[in-house]
PDB file of C-alpha atoms in Angstrom:
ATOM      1  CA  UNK G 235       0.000   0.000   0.000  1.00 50.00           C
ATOM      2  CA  UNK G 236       0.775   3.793   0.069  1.00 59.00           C
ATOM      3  CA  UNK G 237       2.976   5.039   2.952  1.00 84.00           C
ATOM      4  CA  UNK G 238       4.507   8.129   3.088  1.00 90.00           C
ATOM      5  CA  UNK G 239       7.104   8.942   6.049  1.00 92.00           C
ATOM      6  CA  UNK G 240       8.673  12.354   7.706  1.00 93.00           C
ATOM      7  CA  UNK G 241      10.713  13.098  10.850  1.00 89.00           C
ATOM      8  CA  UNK G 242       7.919  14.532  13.040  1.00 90.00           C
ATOM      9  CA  UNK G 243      10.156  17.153  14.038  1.00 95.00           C
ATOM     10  CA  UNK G 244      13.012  19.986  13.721  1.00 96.00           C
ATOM     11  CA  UNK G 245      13.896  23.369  15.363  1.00 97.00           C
ATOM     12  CA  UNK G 246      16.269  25.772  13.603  1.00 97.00           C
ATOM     13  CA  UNK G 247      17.318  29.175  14.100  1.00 97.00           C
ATOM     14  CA  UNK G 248      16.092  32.335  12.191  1.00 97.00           C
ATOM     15  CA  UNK G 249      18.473  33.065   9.013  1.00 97.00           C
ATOM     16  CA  UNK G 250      19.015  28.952   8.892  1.00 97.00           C
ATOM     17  CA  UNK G 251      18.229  26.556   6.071  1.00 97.00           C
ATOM     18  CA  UNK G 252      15.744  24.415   7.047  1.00 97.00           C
ATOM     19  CA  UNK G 253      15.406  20.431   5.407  1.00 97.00           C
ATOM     20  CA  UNK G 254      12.786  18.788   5.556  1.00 97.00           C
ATOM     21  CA  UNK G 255      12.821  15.243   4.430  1.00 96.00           C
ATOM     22  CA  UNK G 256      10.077  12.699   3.657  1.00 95.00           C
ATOM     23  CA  UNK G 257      10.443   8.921   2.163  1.00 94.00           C
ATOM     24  CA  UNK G 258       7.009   7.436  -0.103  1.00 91.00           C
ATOM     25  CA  UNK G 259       6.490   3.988  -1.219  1.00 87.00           C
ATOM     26  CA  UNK G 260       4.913   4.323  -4.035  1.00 81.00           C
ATOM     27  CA  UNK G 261       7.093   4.567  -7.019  1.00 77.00           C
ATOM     28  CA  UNK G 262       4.288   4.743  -9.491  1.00 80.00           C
ATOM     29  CA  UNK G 263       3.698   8.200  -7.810  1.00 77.00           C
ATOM     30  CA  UNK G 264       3.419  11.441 -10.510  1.00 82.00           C
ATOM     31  CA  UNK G 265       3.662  14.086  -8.584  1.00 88.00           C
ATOM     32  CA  UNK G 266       5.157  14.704  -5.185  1.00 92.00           C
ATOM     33  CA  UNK G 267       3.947  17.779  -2.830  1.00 93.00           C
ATOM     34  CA  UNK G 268       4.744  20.475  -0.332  1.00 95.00           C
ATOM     35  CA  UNK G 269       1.974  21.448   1.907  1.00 94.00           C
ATOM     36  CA  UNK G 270       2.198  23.903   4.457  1.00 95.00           C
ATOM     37  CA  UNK G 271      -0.505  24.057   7.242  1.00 92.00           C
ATOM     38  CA  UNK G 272      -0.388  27.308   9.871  1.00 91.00           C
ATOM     39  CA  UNK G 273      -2.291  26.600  13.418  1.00 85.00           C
ATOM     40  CA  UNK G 274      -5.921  25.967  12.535  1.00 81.00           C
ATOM     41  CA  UNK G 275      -6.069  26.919   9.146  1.00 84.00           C
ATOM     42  CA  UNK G 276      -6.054  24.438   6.159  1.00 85.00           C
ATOM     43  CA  UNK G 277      -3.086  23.860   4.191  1.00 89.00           C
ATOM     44  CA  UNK G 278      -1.438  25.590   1.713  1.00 90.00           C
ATOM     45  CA  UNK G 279       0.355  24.331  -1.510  1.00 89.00           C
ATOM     46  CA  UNK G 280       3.919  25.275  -1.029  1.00 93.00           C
ATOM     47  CA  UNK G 281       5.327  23.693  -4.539  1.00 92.00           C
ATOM     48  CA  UNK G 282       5.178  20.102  -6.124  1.00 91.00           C
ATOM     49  CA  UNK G 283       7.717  18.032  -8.590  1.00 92.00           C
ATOM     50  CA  UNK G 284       6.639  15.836 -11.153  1.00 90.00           C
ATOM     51  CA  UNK G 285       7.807  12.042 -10.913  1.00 87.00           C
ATOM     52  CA  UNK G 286      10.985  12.640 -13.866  1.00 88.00           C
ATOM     53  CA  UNK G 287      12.408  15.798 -12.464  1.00 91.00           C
ATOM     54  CA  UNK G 288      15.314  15.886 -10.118  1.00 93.00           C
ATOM     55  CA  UNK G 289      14.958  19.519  -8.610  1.00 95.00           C
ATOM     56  CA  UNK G 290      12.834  22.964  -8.735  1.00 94.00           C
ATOM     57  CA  UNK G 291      13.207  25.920  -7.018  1.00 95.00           C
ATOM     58  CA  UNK G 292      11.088  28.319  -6.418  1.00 92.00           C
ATOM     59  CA  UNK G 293      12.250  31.719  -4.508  1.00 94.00           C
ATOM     60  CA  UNK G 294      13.508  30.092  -1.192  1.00 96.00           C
ATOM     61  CA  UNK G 295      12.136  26.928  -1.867  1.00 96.00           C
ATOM     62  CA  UNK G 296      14.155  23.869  -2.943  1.00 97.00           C
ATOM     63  CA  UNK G 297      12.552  20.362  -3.748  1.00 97.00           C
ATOM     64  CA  UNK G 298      15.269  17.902  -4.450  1.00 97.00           C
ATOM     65  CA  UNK G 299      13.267  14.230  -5.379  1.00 95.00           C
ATOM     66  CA  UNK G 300      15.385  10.864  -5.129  1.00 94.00           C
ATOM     67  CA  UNK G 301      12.974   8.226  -7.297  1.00 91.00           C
ATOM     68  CA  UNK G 302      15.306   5.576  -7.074  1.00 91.00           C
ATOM     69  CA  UNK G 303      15.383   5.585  -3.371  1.00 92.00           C
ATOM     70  CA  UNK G 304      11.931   7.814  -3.451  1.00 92.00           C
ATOM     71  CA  UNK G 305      13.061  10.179  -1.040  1.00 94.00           C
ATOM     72  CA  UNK G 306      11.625  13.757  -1.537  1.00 95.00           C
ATOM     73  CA  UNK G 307      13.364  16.965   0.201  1.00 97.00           C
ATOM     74  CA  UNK G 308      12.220  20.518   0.854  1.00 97.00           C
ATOM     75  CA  UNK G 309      14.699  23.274   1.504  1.00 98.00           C
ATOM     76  CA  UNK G 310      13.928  26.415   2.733  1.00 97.00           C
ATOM     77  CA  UNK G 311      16.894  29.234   2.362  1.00 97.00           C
ATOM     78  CA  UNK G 312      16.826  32.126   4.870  1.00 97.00           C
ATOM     79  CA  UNK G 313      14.062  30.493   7.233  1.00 97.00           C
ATOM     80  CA  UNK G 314      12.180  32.969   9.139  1.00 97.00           C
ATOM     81  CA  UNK G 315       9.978  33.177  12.221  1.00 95.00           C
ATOM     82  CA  UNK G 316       7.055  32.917   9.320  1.00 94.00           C
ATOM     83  CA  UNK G 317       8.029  29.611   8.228  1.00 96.00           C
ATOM     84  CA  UNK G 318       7.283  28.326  11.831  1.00 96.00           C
ATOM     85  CA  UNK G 319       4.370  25.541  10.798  1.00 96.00           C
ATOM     86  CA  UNK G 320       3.623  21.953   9.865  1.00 95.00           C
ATOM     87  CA  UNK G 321       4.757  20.631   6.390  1.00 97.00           C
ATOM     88  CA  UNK G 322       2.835  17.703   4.820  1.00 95.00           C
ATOM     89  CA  UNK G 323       4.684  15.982   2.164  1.00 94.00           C
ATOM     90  CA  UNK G 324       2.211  14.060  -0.358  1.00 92.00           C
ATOM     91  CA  UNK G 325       2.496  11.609  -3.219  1.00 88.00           C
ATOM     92  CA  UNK G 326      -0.569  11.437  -5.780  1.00 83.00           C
ATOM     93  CA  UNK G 327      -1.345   9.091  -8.741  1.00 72.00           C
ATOM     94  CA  UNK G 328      -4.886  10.299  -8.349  1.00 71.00           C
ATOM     95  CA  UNK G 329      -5.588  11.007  -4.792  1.00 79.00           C
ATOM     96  CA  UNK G 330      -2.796  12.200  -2.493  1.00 85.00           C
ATOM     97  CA  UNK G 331      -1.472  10.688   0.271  1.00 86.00           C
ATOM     98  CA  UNK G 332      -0.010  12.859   2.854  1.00 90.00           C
ATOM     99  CA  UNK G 333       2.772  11.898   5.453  1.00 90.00           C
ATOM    100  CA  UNK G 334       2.327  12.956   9.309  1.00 90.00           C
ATOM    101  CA  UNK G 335       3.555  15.740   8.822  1.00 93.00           C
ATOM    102  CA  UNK G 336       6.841  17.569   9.724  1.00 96.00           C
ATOM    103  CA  UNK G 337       6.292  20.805  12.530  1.00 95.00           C
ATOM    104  CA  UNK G 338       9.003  23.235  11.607  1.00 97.00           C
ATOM    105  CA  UNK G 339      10.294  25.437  14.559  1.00 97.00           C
ATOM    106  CA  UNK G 340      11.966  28.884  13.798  1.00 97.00           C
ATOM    107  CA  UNK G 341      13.682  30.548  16.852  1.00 95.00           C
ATOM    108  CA  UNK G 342      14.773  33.780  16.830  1.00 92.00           C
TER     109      UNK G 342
ATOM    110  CA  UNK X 281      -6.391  32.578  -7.895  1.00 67.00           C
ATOM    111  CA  UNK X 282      -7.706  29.004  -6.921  1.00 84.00           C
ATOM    112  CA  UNK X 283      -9.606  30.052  -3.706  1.00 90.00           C
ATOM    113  CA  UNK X 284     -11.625  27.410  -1.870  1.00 94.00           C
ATOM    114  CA  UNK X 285     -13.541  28.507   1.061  1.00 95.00           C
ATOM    115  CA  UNK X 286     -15.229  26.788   3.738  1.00 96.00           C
ATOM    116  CA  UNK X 287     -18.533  27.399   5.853  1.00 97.00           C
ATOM    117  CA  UNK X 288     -18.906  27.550   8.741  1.00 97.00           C
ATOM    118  CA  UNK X 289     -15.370  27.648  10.017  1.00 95.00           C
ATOM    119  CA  UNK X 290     -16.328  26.105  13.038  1.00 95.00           C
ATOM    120  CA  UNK X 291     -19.489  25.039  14.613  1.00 97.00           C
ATOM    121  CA  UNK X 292     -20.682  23.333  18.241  1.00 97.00           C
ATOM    122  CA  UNK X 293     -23.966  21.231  17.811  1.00 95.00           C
ATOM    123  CA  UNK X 294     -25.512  18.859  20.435  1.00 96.00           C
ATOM    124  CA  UNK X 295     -25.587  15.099  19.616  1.00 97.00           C
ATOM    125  CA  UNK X 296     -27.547  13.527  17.665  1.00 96.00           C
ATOM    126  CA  UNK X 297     -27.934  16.870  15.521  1.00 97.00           C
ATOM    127  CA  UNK X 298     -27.234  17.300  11.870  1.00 97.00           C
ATOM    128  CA  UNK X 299     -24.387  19.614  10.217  1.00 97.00           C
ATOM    129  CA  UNK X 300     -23.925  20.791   7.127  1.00 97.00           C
ATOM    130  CA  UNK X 301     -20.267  21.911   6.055  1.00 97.00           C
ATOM    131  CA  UNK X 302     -20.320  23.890   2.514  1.00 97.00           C
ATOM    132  CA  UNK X 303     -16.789  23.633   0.337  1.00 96.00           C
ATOM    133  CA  UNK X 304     -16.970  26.565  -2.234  1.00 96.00           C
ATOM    134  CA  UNK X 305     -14.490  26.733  -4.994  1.00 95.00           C
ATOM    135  CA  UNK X 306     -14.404  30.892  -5.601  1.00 94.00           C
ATOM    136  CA  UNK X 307     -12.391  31.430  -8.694  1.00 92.00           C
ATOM    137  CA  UNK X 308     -12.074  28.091 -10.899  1.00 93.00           C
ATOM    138  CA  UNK X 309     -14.888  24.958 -11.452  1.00 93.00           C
ATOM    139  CA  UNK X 310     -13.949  22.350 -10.463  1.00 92.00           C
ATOM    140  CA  UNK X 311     -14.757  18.894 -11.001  1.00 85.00           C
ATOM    141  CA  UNK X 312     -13.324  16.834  -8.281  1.00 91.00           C
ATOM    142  CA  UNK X 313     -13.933  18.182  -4.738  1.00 94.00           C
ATOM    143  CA  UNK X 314     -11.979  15.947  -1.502  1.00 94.00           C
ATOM    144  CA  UNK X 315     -12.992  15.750   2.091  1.00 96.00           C
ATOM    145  CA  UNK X 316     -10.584  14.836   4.637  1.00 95.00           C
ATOM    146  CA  UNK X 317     -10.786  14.668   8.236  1.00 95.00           C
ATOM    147  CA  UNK X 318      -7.618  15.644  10.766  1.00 91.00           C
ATOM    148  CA  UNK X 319      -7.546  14.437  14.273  1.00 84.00           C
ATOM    149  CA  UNK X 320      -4.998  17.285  16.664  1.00 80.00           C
ATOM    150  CA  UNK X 321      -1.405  16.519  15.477  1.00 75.00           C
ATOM    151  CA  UNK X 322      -2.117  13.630  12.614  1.00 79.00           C
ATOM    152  CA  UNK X 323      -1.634  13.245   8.894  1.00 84.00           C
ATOM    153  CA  UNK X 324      -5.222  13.863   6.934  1.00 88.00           C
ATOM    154  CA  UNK X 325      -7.543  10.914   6.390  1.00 91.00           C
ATOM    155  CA  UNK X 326      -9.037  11.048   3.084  1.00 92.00           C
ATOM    156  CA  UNK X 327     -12.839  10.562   3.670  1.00 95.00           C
ATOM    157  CA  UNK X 328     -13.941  10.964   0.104  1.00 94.00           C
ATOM    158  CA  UNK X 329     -14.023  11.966  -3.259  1.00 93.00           C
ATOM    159  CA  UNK X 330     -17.196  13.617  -5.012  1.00 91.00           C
ATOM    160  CA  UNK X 331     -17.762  14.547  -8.696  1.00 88.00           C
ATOM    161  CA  UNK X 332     -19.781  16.586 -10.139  1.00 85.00           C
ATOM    162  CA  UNK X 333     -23.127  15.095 -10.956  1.00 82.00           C
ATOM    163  CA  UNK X 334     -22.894  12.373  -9.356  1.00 84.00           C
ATOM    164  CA  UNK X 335     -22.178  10.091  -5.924  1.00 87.00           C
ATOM    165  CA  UNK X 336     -19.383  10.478  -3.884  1.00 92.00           C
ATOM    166  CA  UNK X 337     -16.907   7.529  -3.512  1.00 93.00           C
ATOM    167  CA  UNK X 338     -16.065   6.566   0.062  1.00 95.00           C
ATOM    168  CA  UNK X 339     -12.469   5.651   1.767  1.00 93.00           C
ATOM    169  CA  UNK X 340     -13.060   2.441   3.435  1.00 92.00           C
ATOM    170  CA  UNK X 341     -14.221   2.918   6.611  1.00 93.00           C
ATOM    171  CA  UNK X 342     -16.022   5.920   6.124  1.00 94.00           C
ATOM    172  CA  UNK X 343     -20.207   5.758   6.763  1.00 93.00           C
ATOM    173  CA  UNK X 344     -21.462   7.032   3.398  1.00 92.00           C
ATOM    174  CA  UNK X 345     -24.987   7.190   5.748  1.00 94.00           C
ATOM    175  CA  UNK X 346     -23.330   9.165   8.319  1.00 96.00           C
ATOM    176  CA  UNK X 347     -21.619  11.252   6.766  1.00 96.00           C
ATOM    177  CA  UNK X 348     -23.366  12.603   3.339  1.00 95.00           C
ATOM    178  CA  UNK X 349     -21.587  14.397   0.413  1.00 94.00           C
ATOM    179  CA  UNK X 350     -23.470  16.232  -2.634  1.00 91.00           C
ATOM    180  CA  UNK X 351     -21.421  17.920  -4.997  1.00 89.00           C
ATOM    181  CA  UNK X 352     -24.000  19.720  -6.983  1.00 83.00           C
ATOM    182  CA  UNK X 353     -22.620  21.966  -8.761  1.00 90.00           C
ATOM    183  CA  UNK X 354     -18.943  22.674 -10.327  1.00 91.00           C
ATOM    184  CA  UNK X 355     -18.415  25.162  -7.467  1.00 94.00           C
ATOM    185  CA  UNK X 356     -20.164  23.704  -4.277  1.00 94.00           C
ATOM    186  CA  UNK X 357     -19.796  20.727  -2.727  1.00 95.00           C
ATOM    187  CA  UNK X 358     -21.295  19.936   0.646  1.00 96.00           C
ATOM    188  CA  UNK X 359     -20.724  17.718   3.562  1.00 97.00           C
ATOM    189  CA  UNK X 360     -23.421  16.726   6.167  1.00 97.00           C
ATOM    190  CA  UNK X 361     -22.630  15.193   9.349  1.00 97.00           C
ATOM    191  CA  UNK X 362     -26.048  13.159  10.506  1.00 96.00           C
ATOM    192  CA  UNK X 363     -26.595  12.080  13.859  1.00 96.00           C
ATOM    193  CA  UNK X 364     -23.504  13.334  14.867  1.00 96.00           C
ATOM    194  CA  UNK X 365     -21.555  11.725  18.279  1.00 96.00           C
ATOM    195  CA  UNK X 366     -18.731  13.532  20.114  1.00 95.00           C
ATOM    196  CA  UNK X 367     -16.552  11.374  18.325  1.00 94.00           C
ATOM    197  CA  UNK X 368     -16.999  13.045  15.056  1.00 95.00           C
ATOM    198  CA  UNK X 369     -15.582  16.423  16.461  1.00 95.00           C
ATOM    199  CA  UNK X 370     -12.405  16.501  14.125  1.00 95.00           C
ATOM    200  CA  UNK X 371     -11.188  19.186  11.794  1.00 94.00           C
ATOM    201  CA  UNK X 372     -12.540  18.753   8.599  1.00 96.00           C
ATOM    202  CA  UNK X 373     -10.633  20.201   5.237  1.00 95.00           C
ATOM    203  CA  UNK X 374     -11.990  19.876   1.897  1.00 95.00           C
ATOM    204  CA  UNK X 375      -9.934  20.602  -1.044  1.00 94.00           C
ATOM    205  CA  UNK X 376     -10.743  20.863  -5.347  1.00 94.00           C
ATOM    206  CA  UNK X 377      -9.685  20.327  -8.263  1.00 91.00           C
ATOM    207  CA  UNK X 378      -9.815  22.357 -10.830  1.00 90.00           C
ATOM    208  CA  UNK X 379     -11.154  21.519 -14.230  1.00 86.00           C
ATOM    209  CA  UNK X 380      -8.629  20.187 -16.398  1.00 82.00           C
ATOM    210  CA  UNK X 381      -5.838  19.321 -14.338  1.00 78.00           C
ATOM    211  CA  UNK X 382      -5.393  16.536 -13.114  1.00 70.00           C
ATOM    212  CA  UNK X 383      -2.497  17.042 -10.417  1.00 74.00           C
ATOM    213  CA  UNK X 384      -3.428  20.040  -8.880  1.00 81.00           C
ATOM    214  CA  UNK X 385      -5.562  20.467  -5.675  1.00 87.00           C
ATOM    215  CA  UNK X 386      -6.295  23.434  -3.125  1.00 91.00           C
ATOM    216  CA  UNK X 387      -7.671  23.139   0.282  1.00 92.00           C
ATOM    217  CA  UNK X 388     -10.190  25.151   1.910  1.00 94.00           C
ATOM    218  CA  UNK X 389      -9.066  26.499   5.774  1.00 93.00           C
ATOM    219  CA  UNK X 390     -11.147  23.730   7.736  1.00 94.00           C
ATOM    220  CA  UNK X 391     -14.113  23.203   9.353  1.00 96.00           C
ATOM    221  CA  UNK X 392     -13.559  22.800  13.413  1.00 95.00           C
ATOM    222  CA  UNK X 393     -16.509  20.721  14.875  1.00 96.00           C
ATOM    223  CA  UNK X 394     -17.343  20.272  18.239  1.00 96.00           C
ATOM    224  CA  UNK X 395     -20.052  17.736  19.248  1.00 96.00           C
ATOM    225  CA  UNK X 396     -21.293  18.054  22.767  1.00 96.00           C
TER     226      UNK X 396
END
């Protein structure tokens, strides 16, 4: 079946890069997603990669994807106080499947 | 662009009431509307998928009797909670797709419900 992992976890300091890492099963995936979700709010597409590219970056986003080991990355350059929130990584052949989701702690 | 709202964005009800949670798509149509539920600190559980025009398919699981989706129009899709128990308060996000596409999907800000 469909399992997607990520550390539950990680604190960094304002001005930091921030990676966040996440693992799928599902190597018939096409496209592989960001999601950011604030406190009590729904969640907001960050960026996504299709299946045959290696990177994109978008401002101070960077998504690096793996398929041969299927592990998906997203970097965020400069991370500020802002950026504090969970991050869902998601794999989708027609539905997604999100991961637990990664809480991202910026310190000042 | 690609706005989905959601109504109410919370409600308290009294068991054994029904509630109705409204997913609006504001500036695209969209075919293909999700619901998923979130319990504090988890992943979110799919619940369903709804089409346009016609029924909703269920995650397994999921009470298609309890829990009642109509997606009537390319805009609106709606979510009723029947009967509900205190163990249906979640957070409940819906999300659409718009028209076309077939990889991208934007999610409303949540419904909170509390069931007393």
């Amino acid at each position: 079946g469909e399992d997607v992992e990520q550390s539950l976890f990680l604190s960094v300091r304002e001005g930091d890069s921030s990676v966040i890492n996440c693992t799928y099963t599902d190597s018939s995936s096409t496209y592989l997603y960001w999601y950011k979700q604030e406190p009590g709010a729904g969640l907001q597409l960050l960026t996504y990669i299709f299946s045959n590219m290696d990177m994109k970056q978008d401002q101070r986003l960077t998504v690096l994807l793996n398929k041969k080991d299927k592990h998906l990355s997203l970097r965020i350059a400069d991370t500020q106080t802002g950026d504090s929130a969970i991050y869902f990584c998601a794999e989708s052949m027609s539905t997604l499947t999100f991961g637990k989701g990664t809480m991202l702690l910026v310190s000042p | 662009g690609a706005v989905v709202s959601q109504h109410p964005s919370w409600v308290i009800c009294k068991s054994g009431t029904s509630v109705k949670i409204e997913c609006r798509s504001l500036d695209f149509q969209a075919t293909t509307m999700f619901w998923y539920r979130q319990f504090p600190k988890q992943s979110l559980m799919l619940m369903a998928t709804s089409n346009e025009g016609s029924k909703a398919t269920y995650e397994q699981g999921v009470e298609k009797d309890k829990f009642l989706i109509n997606h009537a129009s390319l805009t609106l899709s709606t979510l009723t909670v029947t009967s509900a128990h205190p163990e249906d308060s979640s957070f409940y996000i819906c999300s659409a797709r718009p028209q076309g596409t077939g990889y991208e999907q934007y999610f409303g800000p949540g419904t909170r419900l509390t069931v007393t």
